[in-house]
Coordinates of N, CA and C in Angstrom, one line a residue:
X1 N 1.0 -1.6 -0.4 CA 0.3 0.1 0.0 C 0.7 1.3 0.2
X2 N 0.4 2.1 -1.0 CA 1.2 3.6 -1.1 C 0.7 4.1 0.4
X3 N 2.4 4.7 0.6 CA 2.5 5.7 1.5 C 2.1 7.0 1.9
X4 N 2.1 7.7 0.8 CA 2.0 8.8 0.4 C 0.8 9.5 -0.1
X5 N -0.1 9.3 0.6 CA -1.9 9.4 1.1 C -1.8 10.4 2.1
X6 N -2.6 11.5 2.0 CA -2.3 13.0 2.9 C -3.8 13.3 2.8
X7 N -4.1 13.6 4.7 CA -5.6 13.5 4.7 C -6.3 15.2 3.7
X8 N -6.9 14.9 2.6 CA -7.5 16.5 2.5 C -8.2 17.5 3.2
X9 N -8.1 18.0 4.4 CA -8.2 18.5 5.5 C -9.5 19.6 4.8
X10 N -10.2 19.4 5.4 CA -12.1 20.2 4.9 C -12.2 20.8 6.2
X11 N -12.4 22.0 6.4 CA -13.8 22.5 7.8 C -14.7 22.5 8.6
X12 N -15.3 22.1 6.7 CA -16.3 22.4 7.1 C -17.3 20.5 6.3
X13 N -16.4 20.0 6.2 CA -17.5 18.1 6.3 C -17.0 17.3 7.5
X14 N -18.1 16.3 8.4 CA -17.4 15.9 9.4 C -16.5 14.7 8.6
X15 N -15.2 14.1 9.4 CA -14.4 13.6 9.3 C -14.5 12.7 8.3
X16 N -15.7 11.8 8.8 CA -16.2 10.7 7.7 C -15.7 10.7 6.2
X17 N -16.4 12.2 5.9 CA -16.7 12.6 4.9 C -14.9 12.6 4.2
X18 N -14.7 13.8 5.1 CA -12.8 14.0 4.8 C -12.0 13.0 4.1
X19 N -12.1 11.2 5.0 CA -11.8 10.0 5.1 C -12.4 10.1 3.7
X20 N -13.9 9.5 3.3 CA -14.1 9.4 1.9 C -13.2 10.0 0.8
X21 N -13.2 11.7 0.7 CA -12.9 12.2 -0.2 C -11.2 11.6 -0.6
X22 N -10.5 12.4 0.6 CA -9.1 11.8 0.6 C -8.7 9.9 0.2
X23 N -9.6 9.3 0.2 CA -9.4 7.7 -0.7 C -10.0 7.8 -1.4
X24 N -10.8 8.3 -1.9 CA -11.4 8.0 -3.1 C -10.6 8.6 -4.2
X25 N -9.9 10.0 -4.3 CA -9.1 10.9 -4.9 C -8.0 9.3 -5.0
X26 N -7.5 9.2 -3.8 CA -5.9 8.2 -4.0 C -6.6 7.0 -5.1
X27 N -7.7 6.5 -4.8 CA -8.5 6.2 -5.7 C -8.3 5.3 -7.1
X28 N -8.8 7.3 -7.3 CA -9.4 7.8 -8.7 C -7.9 8.2 -9.6
X29 N -6.9 8.1 -8.9 CA -5.8 8.6 -9.5 C -4.3 7.9 -9.1
X30 N -4.9 6.5 -9.0 CA -3.7 5.8 -9.2 C -3.1 5.5 -8.1
X31 N -3.5 5.9 -7.1 CA -2.7 6.1 -5.7 C -2.5 4.2 -4.9
X32 N -4.2 4.2 -4.5 CA -4.6 3.1 -4.7 C -5.0 1.9 -5.5
X33 N -3.8 1.2 -6.8 CA -4.0 0.7 -6.9 C -5.0 -1.0 -7.1
X34 N -6.5 -1.2 -8.5 CA -7.6 -1.7 -8.3 C -6.4 -2.9 -7.6
X35 N -7.6 -3.8 -6.8 CA -7.1 -5.1 -5.5 C -6.7 -5.0 -4.8
X36 N -5.4 -3.8 -4.8 CA -4.9 -3.4 -3.6 C -5.5 -3.8 -2.3
X37 N -5.5 -4.3 -1.6 CA -6.4 -4.3 0.4 C -6.3 -2.7 0.6
X38 N -7.4 -2.5 1.5 CA -7.4 -1.6 2.0 C -8.2 -1.8 4.0
X39 N -6.1 -1.9 4.1 CA -5.8 -2.3 5.9 C -6.7 -1.1 6.9
X40 N -7.1 -1.3 7.4 CA -7.9 0.0 8.3 C -7.3 0.5 9.3
X41 N -5.9 -0.4 10.4 CA -5.1 0.3 11.2 C -4.3 0.8 10.3
X42 N -3.9 0.2 9.3 CA -3.0 0.7 8.2 C -3.1 2.6 7.7
X43 N -4.3 2.7 7.4 CA -4.9 4.1 6.4 C -4.6 4.2 8.3
X44 N -5.4 4.3 9.0 CA -5.7 5.5 10.4 C -4.7 5.4 10.5
X45 N -3.6 4.6 10.6 CA -2.5 5.1 11.3 C -1.5 6.0 10.6
X46 N -1.9 6.2 8.8 CA -1.3 7.1 8.1 C -1.6 8.3 7.8
X47 N -3.4 7.9 8.4 CA -4.3 9.4 7.9 C -4.0 9.9 9.4
X48 N -4.1 9.8 10.2 CA -4.1 10.5 11.5 C -5.1 10.5 12.0
X49 N -5.8 9.3 12.1 CA -7.2 9.1 12.5 C -7.7 7.9 13.2
X50 N -8.7 8.0 13.5 CA -9.5 6.7 14.5 C -9.6 5.2 13.0
X51 N -10.0 4.0 13.4 CA -10.5 3.3 12.3 C -11.9 3.7 12.5
X52 N -12.8 4.2 13.2 CA -13.7 4.6 12.7 C -14.7 5.8 10.8
X53 N -14.0 6.6 11.3 CA -14.1 7.3 10.1 C -13.4 6.6 9.0
X54 N -12.3 5.8 8.6 CA -11.9 5.3 8.0 C -13.0 4.0 7.7
X55 N -13.8 3.2 8.5 CA -14.1 2.6 8.3 C -15.5 2.7 7.9
X56 N -16.1 3.6 7.8 CA -16.9 4.8 8.1 C -17.2 5.2 6.0
X57 N -15.8 5.9 6.0 CA -15.2 6.1 4.5 C -15.0 5.3 3.4
X58 N -14.5 3.8 4.6 CA -15.0 2.7 3.5 C -15.9 1.9 2.7
X59 N -17.2 1.9 3.8 CA -18.4 1.7 3.0 C -19.6 2.5 2.3
X60 N -18.4 3.7 1.8 CA -19.5 4.7 1.1 C -19.2 4.1 -0.3
X61 N -17.7 4.0 -0.2 CA -16.8 3.7 -1.3 C -17.2 2.6 -1.6
X62 N -17.6 1.2 -0.9 CA -18.2 0.5 -2.0 C -19.3 0.4 -2.2
X63 N -20.3 1.8 -1.3 CA -21.4 2.5 -2.3 C -21.5 2.8 -3.6
X64 N -20.4 3.5 -3.7 CA -20.1 3.9 -5.3 C -19.3 3.0 -6.2
X65 N -19.0 0.5 -6.2 CA -18.3 0.4 -6.5 C -17.0 0.7 -7.4
X66 N -16.2 1.4 -6.0 CA -15.4 1.6 -5.9 C -13.7 0.9 -5.0
X67 N -14.9 0.1 -4.2 CA -14.5 -1.2 -3.3 C -15.1 -2.1 -3.1
X68 N -14.9 -3.4 -3.4 CA -15.8 -4.9 -2.9 C -14.9 -4.8 -1.6
X69 N -16.3 -5.4 -0.7 CA -15.9 -6.5 0.3 C -15.3 -8.4 0.0
X70 N -14.1 -9.0 0.5 CA -13.6 -9.4 0.3 C -14.0 -10.5 1.7
X71 N -14.5 -12.0 1.6 CA -15.6 -12.6 2.9 C -13.5 -12.8 3.1
X72 N -13.3 -13.2 4.5 CA -12.3 -13.3 5.3 C -10.7 -12.1 4.6
X73 N -11.3 -11.9 3.6 CA -9.7 -10.9 3.1 C -10.0 -9.6 3.4
X74 N -11.1 -8.8 3.5 CA -11.7 -7.5 4.0 C -12.2 -7.1 2.5
X75 N -11.5 -5.0 2.5 CA -12.0 -4.4 1.4 C -10.8 -4.2 0.5
X76 N -10.8 -4.2 -0.6 CA -9.7 -4.0 -1.6 C -10.6 -3.1 -2.7
X77 N -9.1 -2.4 -3.6 CA -10.3 -1.9 -4.4 C -9.9 -2.7 -5.7
X78 N -12.1 -2.3 -5.8 CA -12.3 -2.6 -7.1 C -11.6 -2.4 -8.7
X79 N -11.6 -4.1 -9.1 CA -10.8 -4.1 -10.2 C -11.5 -3.4 -11.4
X80 N -10.7 -2.9 -12.7 CA -12.2 -2.4 -13.4 C -12.1 -3.1 -14.4
X81 N -13.9 -3.2 -14.4 CA -13.7 -4.5 -15.5 C -14.2 -3.6 -16.8
X82 N -15.0 -4.7 -18.0 CA -16.1 -4.4 -19.4 C -17.0 -3.4 -19.0
X83 N -18.1 -3.9 -18.8 CA -18.8 -3.1 -18.1 C -18.7 -2.0 -17.0
X84 N -17.8 -1.7 -16.0 CA -17.9 -0.7 -15.6 C -17.6 0.6 -17.0
X85 N -16.2 0.1 -18.2 CA -15.6 1.1 -18.5 C -17.6 1.2 -19.4
X86 N -17.6 0.6 -19.9 CA -18.1 0.5 -20.9 C -19.3 1.0 -20.3
X87 N -19.6 1.0 -19.2 CA -21.4 1.8 -18.5 C -20.7 3.8 -18.5
X88 N -19.3 3.7 -18.4 CA -19.3 5.7 -17.9 C -18.7 6.3 -19.3
X89 N -18.2 5.5 -20.3 CA -17.9 5.7 -21.0 C -19.0 6.1 -22.5
X90 N -20.3 5.2 -22.1 CA -21.5 5.9 -22.5 C -22.0 7.0 -22.7
X91 N -21.6 7.0 -21.2 CA -22.7 8.3 -20.1 C -21.7 9.2 -20.5
X92 N -20.7 9.2 -20.0 CA -19.9 10.1 -20.5 C -19.9 11.2 -22.7
X93 N -20.0 9.9 -23.1 CA -19.6 10.5 -25.0 C -21.0 11.0 -24.6
X94 N -22.8 10.6 -24.2 CA -22.8 11.7 -24.5 C -23.1 13.1 -24.4
X95 N -23.0 13.0 -22.7 CA -22.8 14.2 -22.2 C -21.9 15.0 -22.8
X96 N -20.3 14.6 -23.5 CA -19.7 15.5 -24.1 C -20.3 15.7 -25.8
X97 N -20.6 14.9 -26.5 CA -21.7 15.8 -27.3 C -22.5 17.3 -27.0
X98 N -23.4 17.0 -26.3 CA -24.1 17.9 -25.5 C -23.3 18.7 -25.3
X99 N -22.3 18.8 -24.8 CA -21.3 19.9 -24.6 C -21.0 20.9 -25.4
X100 N -20.2 19.6 -26.2 CA -19.8 20.6 -27.7 C -20.1 21.1 -28.6
X101 N -21.8 20.1 -28.4 CA -22.1 21.2 -29.8 C -23.2 22.3 -28.2
X102 N -23.6 22.4 -27.1 CA -23.4 23.7 -27.1 C -22.3 24.8 -26.9
X103 N -21.0 24.2 -27.0 CA -19.8 25.4 -26.8 C -20.4 25.9 -28.0
X104 N -20.3 25.4 -29.2 CA -20.4 25.3 -31.2 C -21.1 27.4 -30.7
X105 N -22.1 26.9 -29.9 CA -23.2 28.2 -29.5 C -22.6 29.1 -28.5
X106 N -21.6 28.8 -27.7 CA -21.6 30.2 -26.5 C -19.5 30.4 -26.8
X107 N -18.9 29.6 -26.8 CA -17.3 29.9 -27.2 C -17.4 31.3 -27.5
X108 N -16.5 31.5 -26.5 CA -15.5 32.7 -27.0 C -14.6 32.8 -28.5
X109 N -13.9 34.0 -28.8 CA -12.9 33.7 -29.6 C -12.0 33.9 -27.9
X110 N -12.2 34.3 -26.8 CA -10.8 33.8 -25.6 C -10.5 32.1 -25.3
X111 N -11.4 31.8 -24.8 CA -11.8 30.7 -25.2 C -11.3 29.3 -25.9
X112 N -11.8 29.8 -27.3 CA -11.4 29.6 -28.5 C -9.6 29.3 -28.1
X113 N -8.9 30.3 -27.8 CA -7.4 30.5 -28.0 C -6.6 29.6 -26.7
X114 N -7.2 30.1 -25.6 CA -6.9 28.9 -24.1 C -7.4 27.6 -24.2
X115 N -8.9 26.7 -24.9 CA -8.4 25.3 -25.8 C -6.9 25.5 -26.5
X116 N -6.7 25.8 -27.8 CA -5.6 25.6 -28.7 C -4.5 25.4 -27.8
X117 N -4.0 26.7 -26.4 CA -2.8 26.5 -25.8 C -3.0 25.0 -25.2
X118 N -4.7 24.3 -24.4 CA -4.4 23.8 -23.6 C -4.5 21.9 -24.8
X119 N -4.7 22.3 -25.4 CA -3.9 20.9 -26.8 C -3.1 21.1 -27.4
X120 N -2.0 21.9 -27.0 CA -0.2 22.5 -27.3 C 0.2 22.4 -26.6
X121 N -0.5 22.4 -24.7 CA 0.1 22.0 -23.5 C 0.0 20.1 -23.1
X122 N -1.1 19.8 -23.5 CA -1.4 18.1 -23.8 C -0.2 18.3 -24.7
X123 N 0.2 18.1 -25.5 CA 1.0 17.7 -26.4 C 3.1 17.6 -26.3
X124 N 2.6 17.9 -25.9 CA 3.9 18.8 -24.9 C 4.3 17.4 -24.2
X125 N 3.3 17.4 -22.4 CA 3.6 16.7 -22.2 C 3.1 15.0 -22.1
X126 N 3.5 14.8 -23.7 CA 2.9 13.5 -24.4 C 4.7 13.3 -24.3
X127 N 5.7 14.1 -24.9 CA 6.8 14.0 -24.2 C 7.4 13.5 -24.3
X128 N 7.4 14.4 -22.5 CA 7.9 14.1 -21.8 C 7.2 12.7 -20.8
X129 N 6.7 12.5 -21.5 CA 5.5 11.0 -21.0 C 5.3 10.5 -19.2
X130 N 5.3 12.1 -18.2 CA 4.5 12.1 -17.8 C 2.7 12.6 -17.3
X131 N 2.8 10.6 -17.1 CA 0.6 10.1 -17.3 C 0.3 10.8 -16.6
X132 N 0.6 12.1 -15.7 CA 0.2 12.4 -14.2 C -0.6 13.6 -15.4
X133 N 0.5 14.0 -15.3 CA 1.2 16.1 -16.1 C 0.1 15.4 -17.1
X134 N -0.7 15.1 -18.7 CA -1.3 14.4 -18.9 C -2.1 14.0 -19.3
X135 N -3.1 13.6 -18.0 CA -4.3 13.8 -17.7 C -4.7 14.6 -17.0
X136 N -3.6 15.8 -16.3 CA -4.8 17.0 -16.3 C -4.4 17.7 -17.1
X137 N -3.9 17.8 -18.3 CA -4.2 18.8 -19.1 C -5.2 17.9 -20.1
X138 N -4.8 16.6 -20.5 CA -6.6 16.4 -21.3 C -7.4 16.8 -20.0
X139 N -8.0 16.7 -18.6 CA -9.1 17.3 -18.0 C -9.2 18.6 -18.5
X140 N -7.9 19.6 -17.9 CA -8.0 20.8 -18.6 C -9.0 21.5 -19.7
X141 N -8.6 20.5 -20.7 CA -8.8 21.0 -22.0 C -10.3 20.7 -22.3
X142 N -10.9 19.4 -21.9 CA -12.4 19.4 -22.1 C -13.1 20.2 -20.7
X143 N -12.4 20.3 -19.7 CA -12.9 21.8 -19.3 C -13.2 22.2 -19.4
X144 N -12.7 23.5 -20.5 CA -12.8 24.7 -21.2 C -14.0 24.6 -21.9
X145 N -14.2 23.1 -22.5 CA -15.4 23.2 -23.8 C -16.5 23.2 -22.5
X146 N -16.7 22.4 -21.3 CA -17.9 22.5 -20.6 C -18.3 23.4 -20.6
X147 N -17.5 24.2 -19.4 CA -17.2 26.0 -19.4 C -18.0 26.7 -20.4
X148 N -16.9 26.7 -21.4 CA -18.2 27.5 -22.5 C -20.1 27.2 -22.9
X149 N -20.5 26.2 -21.9 CA -21.5 25.5 -22.8 C -22.8 26.8 -21.3
X150 N -22.2 27.0 -20.7 CA -22.8 28.1 -19.8 C -23.8 27.1 -18.9
X151 N -23.3 25.9 -18.7 CA -25.4 25.0 -18.3 C -24.0 24.8 -17.1
X152 N -24.1 25.0 -15.8 CA -23.8 24.7 -14.3 C -24.2 23.0 -14.0
X153 N -25.4 23.1 -14.1 CA -26.1 21.7 -14.0 C -24.8 20.8 -14.8
X154 N -25.0 21.2 -16.3 CA -23.8 20.7 -16.8 C -22.9 19.8 -16.2
X155 N -21.7 21.4 -16.2 CA -20.6 21.4 -16.2 C -20.0 20.4 -14.5
X156 N -20.9 20.2 -13.9 CA -21.1 19.6 -12.6 C -21.5 18.2 -13.3
X157 N -21.6 17.5 -13.4 CA -22.5 16.2 -13.6 C -20.7 16.2 -14.7
X158 N -20.1 16.8 -15.7 CA -19.1 16.2 -16.3 C -17.9 16.0 -16.1
X159 N -17.9 17.3 -14.4 CA -16.9 16.9 -13.9 C -17.1 15.8 -12.6
X160 N -17.8 15.6 -12.3 CA -18.1 14.1 -11.5 C -18.1 12.6 -12.1
X161 N -18.0 12.5 -14.0 CA -17.8 12.0 -14.7 C -16.6 11.4 -14.7
X162 N -15.5 13.6 -14.8 CA -14.3 12.7 -15.1 C -14.0 12.4 -14.6
X163 N -13.9 12.4 -12.8 CA -13.4 12.4 -12.1 C -13.5 10.8 -12.7
X164 N -14.6 10.1 -12.7 CA -15.4 8.8 -12.2 C -14.2 8.1 -13.2
X165 N -13.9 8.5 -14.2 CA -12.6 8.1 -15.1 C -11.5 8.5 -15.5
X166 N -10.9 8.9 -14.9 CA -9.0 9.7 -14.0 C -8.6 8.3 -14.1
X167 N -9.1 7.0 -14.0 CA -7.6 5.5 -13.3 C -7.9 5.0 -14.7
X168 N -8.7 5.5 -14.9 CA -9.9 4.7 -17.5 C -8.0 5.5 -17.9
X169 N -8.4 6.6 -17.6 CA -8.1 7.8 -18.5 C -6.1 7.3 -18.6
X170 N -5.7 7.1 -17.7 CA -4.0 6.6 -17.3 C -3.5 5.6 -17.7
X171 N -4.7 4.8 -17.4 CA -4.3 3.8 -18.2 C -5.0 3.7 -20.1
X172 N -5.2 5.0 -20.6 CA -5.2 5.4 -22.1 C -4.1 6.2 -22.8
X173 N -3.6 6.7 -21.4 CA -2.8 7.6 -21.2 C -1.3 6.7 -21.7
X174 N -1.2 5.1 -20.9 CA 0.2 4.5 -21.0 C 0.3 4.0 -22.7
X175 N -0.9 3.7 -23.2 CA -0.9 3.1 -24.4 C -0.3 4.1 -25.5
X176 N 0.8 4.8 -26.3 CA 1.9 5.2 -26.7 C 1.8 5.3 -27.9
X177 N 1.3 4.5 -29.0 CA 0.7 3.9 -30.2 C -0.5 5.0 -29.8
X178 N -1.3 5.1 -29.1 CA -2.4 6.6 -29.5 C -2.3 7.7 -29.2
X179 N -0.6 7.8 -28.9 CA -1.1 10.0 -28.5 C -1.0 10.4 -29.3
X180 N -0.8 10.8 -31.0 CA -0.6 10.7 -32.6 C -1.8 10.9 -32.4
X181 N -2.9 10.1 -32.0 CA -4.7 9.8 -32.3 C -5.3 11.1 -31.5
X182 N -4.6 10.7 -29.9 CA -5.0 11.8 -29.2 C -4.5 13.4 -29.8
X183 N -4.0 13.9 -30.1 CA -3.2 15.3 -30.5 C -4.1 15.8 -31.6
X184 N -4.4 14.4 -32.8 CA -5.4 14.8 -33.8 C -6.5 15.0 -33.9
X185 N -7.0 14.4 -32.2 CA -8.4 14.4 -32.7 C -8.8 15.3 -31.8
X186 N -7.1 16.2 -30.8 CA -8.4 16.9 -29.6 C -8.1 18.3 -31.0
X187 N -7.2 18.4 -32.3 CA -6.6 19.3 -32.8 C -8.9 19.8 -33.8
X188 N -8.7 18.6 -34.2 CA -9.6 17.6 -34.4 C -11.2 18.6 -34.6
X189 N -11.5 18.8 -32.6 CA -12.3 19.5 -32.6 C -12.4 21.0 -31.9
X190 N -11.0 21.2 -31.9 CA -10.3 22.5 -31.4 C -11.3 23.6 -32.9
X191 N -11.0 22.8 -34.4 CA -11.1 22.9 -35.3 C -13.0 23.4 -35.4
X192 N -13.3 22.1 -35.0 CA -14.8 22.0 -35.7 C -16.5 23.5 -34.4
X193 N -14.9 23.5 -33.2 CA -16.0 24.8 -32.3 C -15.3 25.6 -32.8
X194 N -14.1 25.9 -33.9 CA -13.6 27.8 -34.5 C -14.2 27.6 -35.6
X195 N -15.3 26.6 -35.8 CA -16.0 26.4 -37.2 C -17.7 26.8 -36.6
X196 N -17.6 26.4 -35.6 CA -19.0 26.6 -34.9 C -20.0 25.9 -36.4
X197 N -19.2 24.6 -36.4 CA -20.2 23.7 -36.6 C -20.6 22.3 -35.1
X198 N -22.0 22.3 -35.6 CA -22.1 21.3 -34.7 C -22.5 20.2 -34.5
X199 N -22.0 19.4 -35.4 CA -21.9 18.3 -36.8 C -21.0 17.5 -36.9
X200 N -19.8 18.6 -36.8 CA -17.8 18.5 -36.3 C -17.7 18.0 -35.9
X201 N -17.8 18.8 -34.5 CA -17.7 18.9 -33.2 C -18.4 17.8 -32.7
X202 N -19.3 17.7 -32.8 CA -20.2 15.8 -31.9 C -19.3 15.0 -32.4
X203 N -19.0 14.6 -33.5 CA -18.1 13.7 -34.3 C -17.2 13.0 -33.8
X204 N -16.3 15.0 -33.9 CA -15.3 14.3 -33.0 C -14.7 14.4 -32.0
X205 N -16.5 14.5 -30.7 CA -15.8 14.2 -30.2 C -16.5 12.4 -29.5
X206 N -17.6 12.0 -30.6 CA -18.1 10.7 -30.6 C -17.0 10.1 -30.9
X207 N -15.4 10.4 -31.9 CA -15.0 9.2 -32.5 C -14.0 9.7 -31.7
X208 N -13.4 10.4 -30.8 CA -11.9 10.7 -29.5 C -12.4 9.9 -28.4
X209 N -14.1 9.7 -28.0 CA -13.8 9.1 -27.2 C -14.2 7.2 -28.0
X210 N -14.5 6.7 -28.8 CA -14.5 5.6 -29.2 C -13.4 5.4 -29.0
X211 N -12.2 5.5 -29.6 CA -11.3 5.5 -29.7 C -10.4 5.4 -28.0
X212 N -10.6 5.8 -27.4 CA -10.3 5.6 -26.1 C -10.8 4.8 -25.2
X213 N -11.9 4.4 -25.6 CA -12.4 3.0 -25.4 C -11.8 1.5 -25.6
X214 N -11.5 1.9 -27.1 CA -11.0 0.3 -27.6 C -9.2 0.6 -27.2
X215 N -8.6 1.9 -26.9 CA -7.1 1.6 -26.3 C -7.4 1.6 -25.3
X216 N -8.7 1.6 -24.0 CA -8.2 0.9 -22.9 C -8.1 0.0 -22.7
X217 N -9.6 -0.7 -23.2 CA -9.5 -2.1 -23.0 C -8.1 -3.1 -23.8
X218 N -7.8 -2.5 -24.7 CA -6.2 -3.1 -25.7 C -5.5 -3.4 -24.0
X219 N -5.0 -1.2 -23.7 CA -4.2 -1.7 -22.6 C -4.4 -3.2 -21.1
X220 N -6.0 -2.9 -21.3 CA -6.3 -3.7 -19.8 C -6.4 -5.7 -21.0
X221 N -6.1 -5.6 -21.9 CA -6.4 -7.1 -22.5 C -7.9 -7.5 -22.3
X222 N -9.0 -6.4 -22.5 CA -10.2 -6.6 -22.8 C -10.8 -7.8 -23.8
X223 N -11.4 -7.7 -24.2 CA -11.9 -8.1 -25.8 C -12.7 -6.7 -25.7
X224 N -12.6 -6.2 -27.0 CA -13.7 -5.4 -27.9 C -14.7 -5.6 -28.1
X225 N -15.5 -6.8 -27.8 CA -16.2 -7.8 -29.0 C -17.7 -7.3 -28.2

């Protein structure tokens, strides 16, 4: 178990929720790996809390599907399954298409420039082979698009979905053969938004997410058929 997990304090939340958010981020960002055991005593000592909020947080993680309970073994980080992947990417594809269509109508020239810079930063991070930096740059790219929708509820839901697929995204980025396609797909999305073509933008996003799905499944040795 990794020893670099630090409690993300928030004075407005109960300790149980603070521990939950800390462990949730550790799982989503790969600090706690699929199949890894979550030992209450160790986590409590590491985070500097009692076992009670850790136990409650683990139950909440189980409800989210990020943790499963194994008889006589305890809590372990849930594996990434084909079903989970397909479900979350199906939802993401629909929401991202809606977002990019609305962005075509609302995006400003300043936001277009920010989007191009974000695409460039993502491409540059691929060259450095820093997966965390790549993932963060990709998130930033898509957040500019969702911000341009000016739909607060859509932005909120998309942010939540992106958090859920963070660990899938890291698997996608491990596949170096996909890097050139990712850069080209970001460029296509930028071009469609600049042209304010909802049809082209929707198609570009659909292709982008479908390619991510295939790449992730291949990285995880899943059957894509």
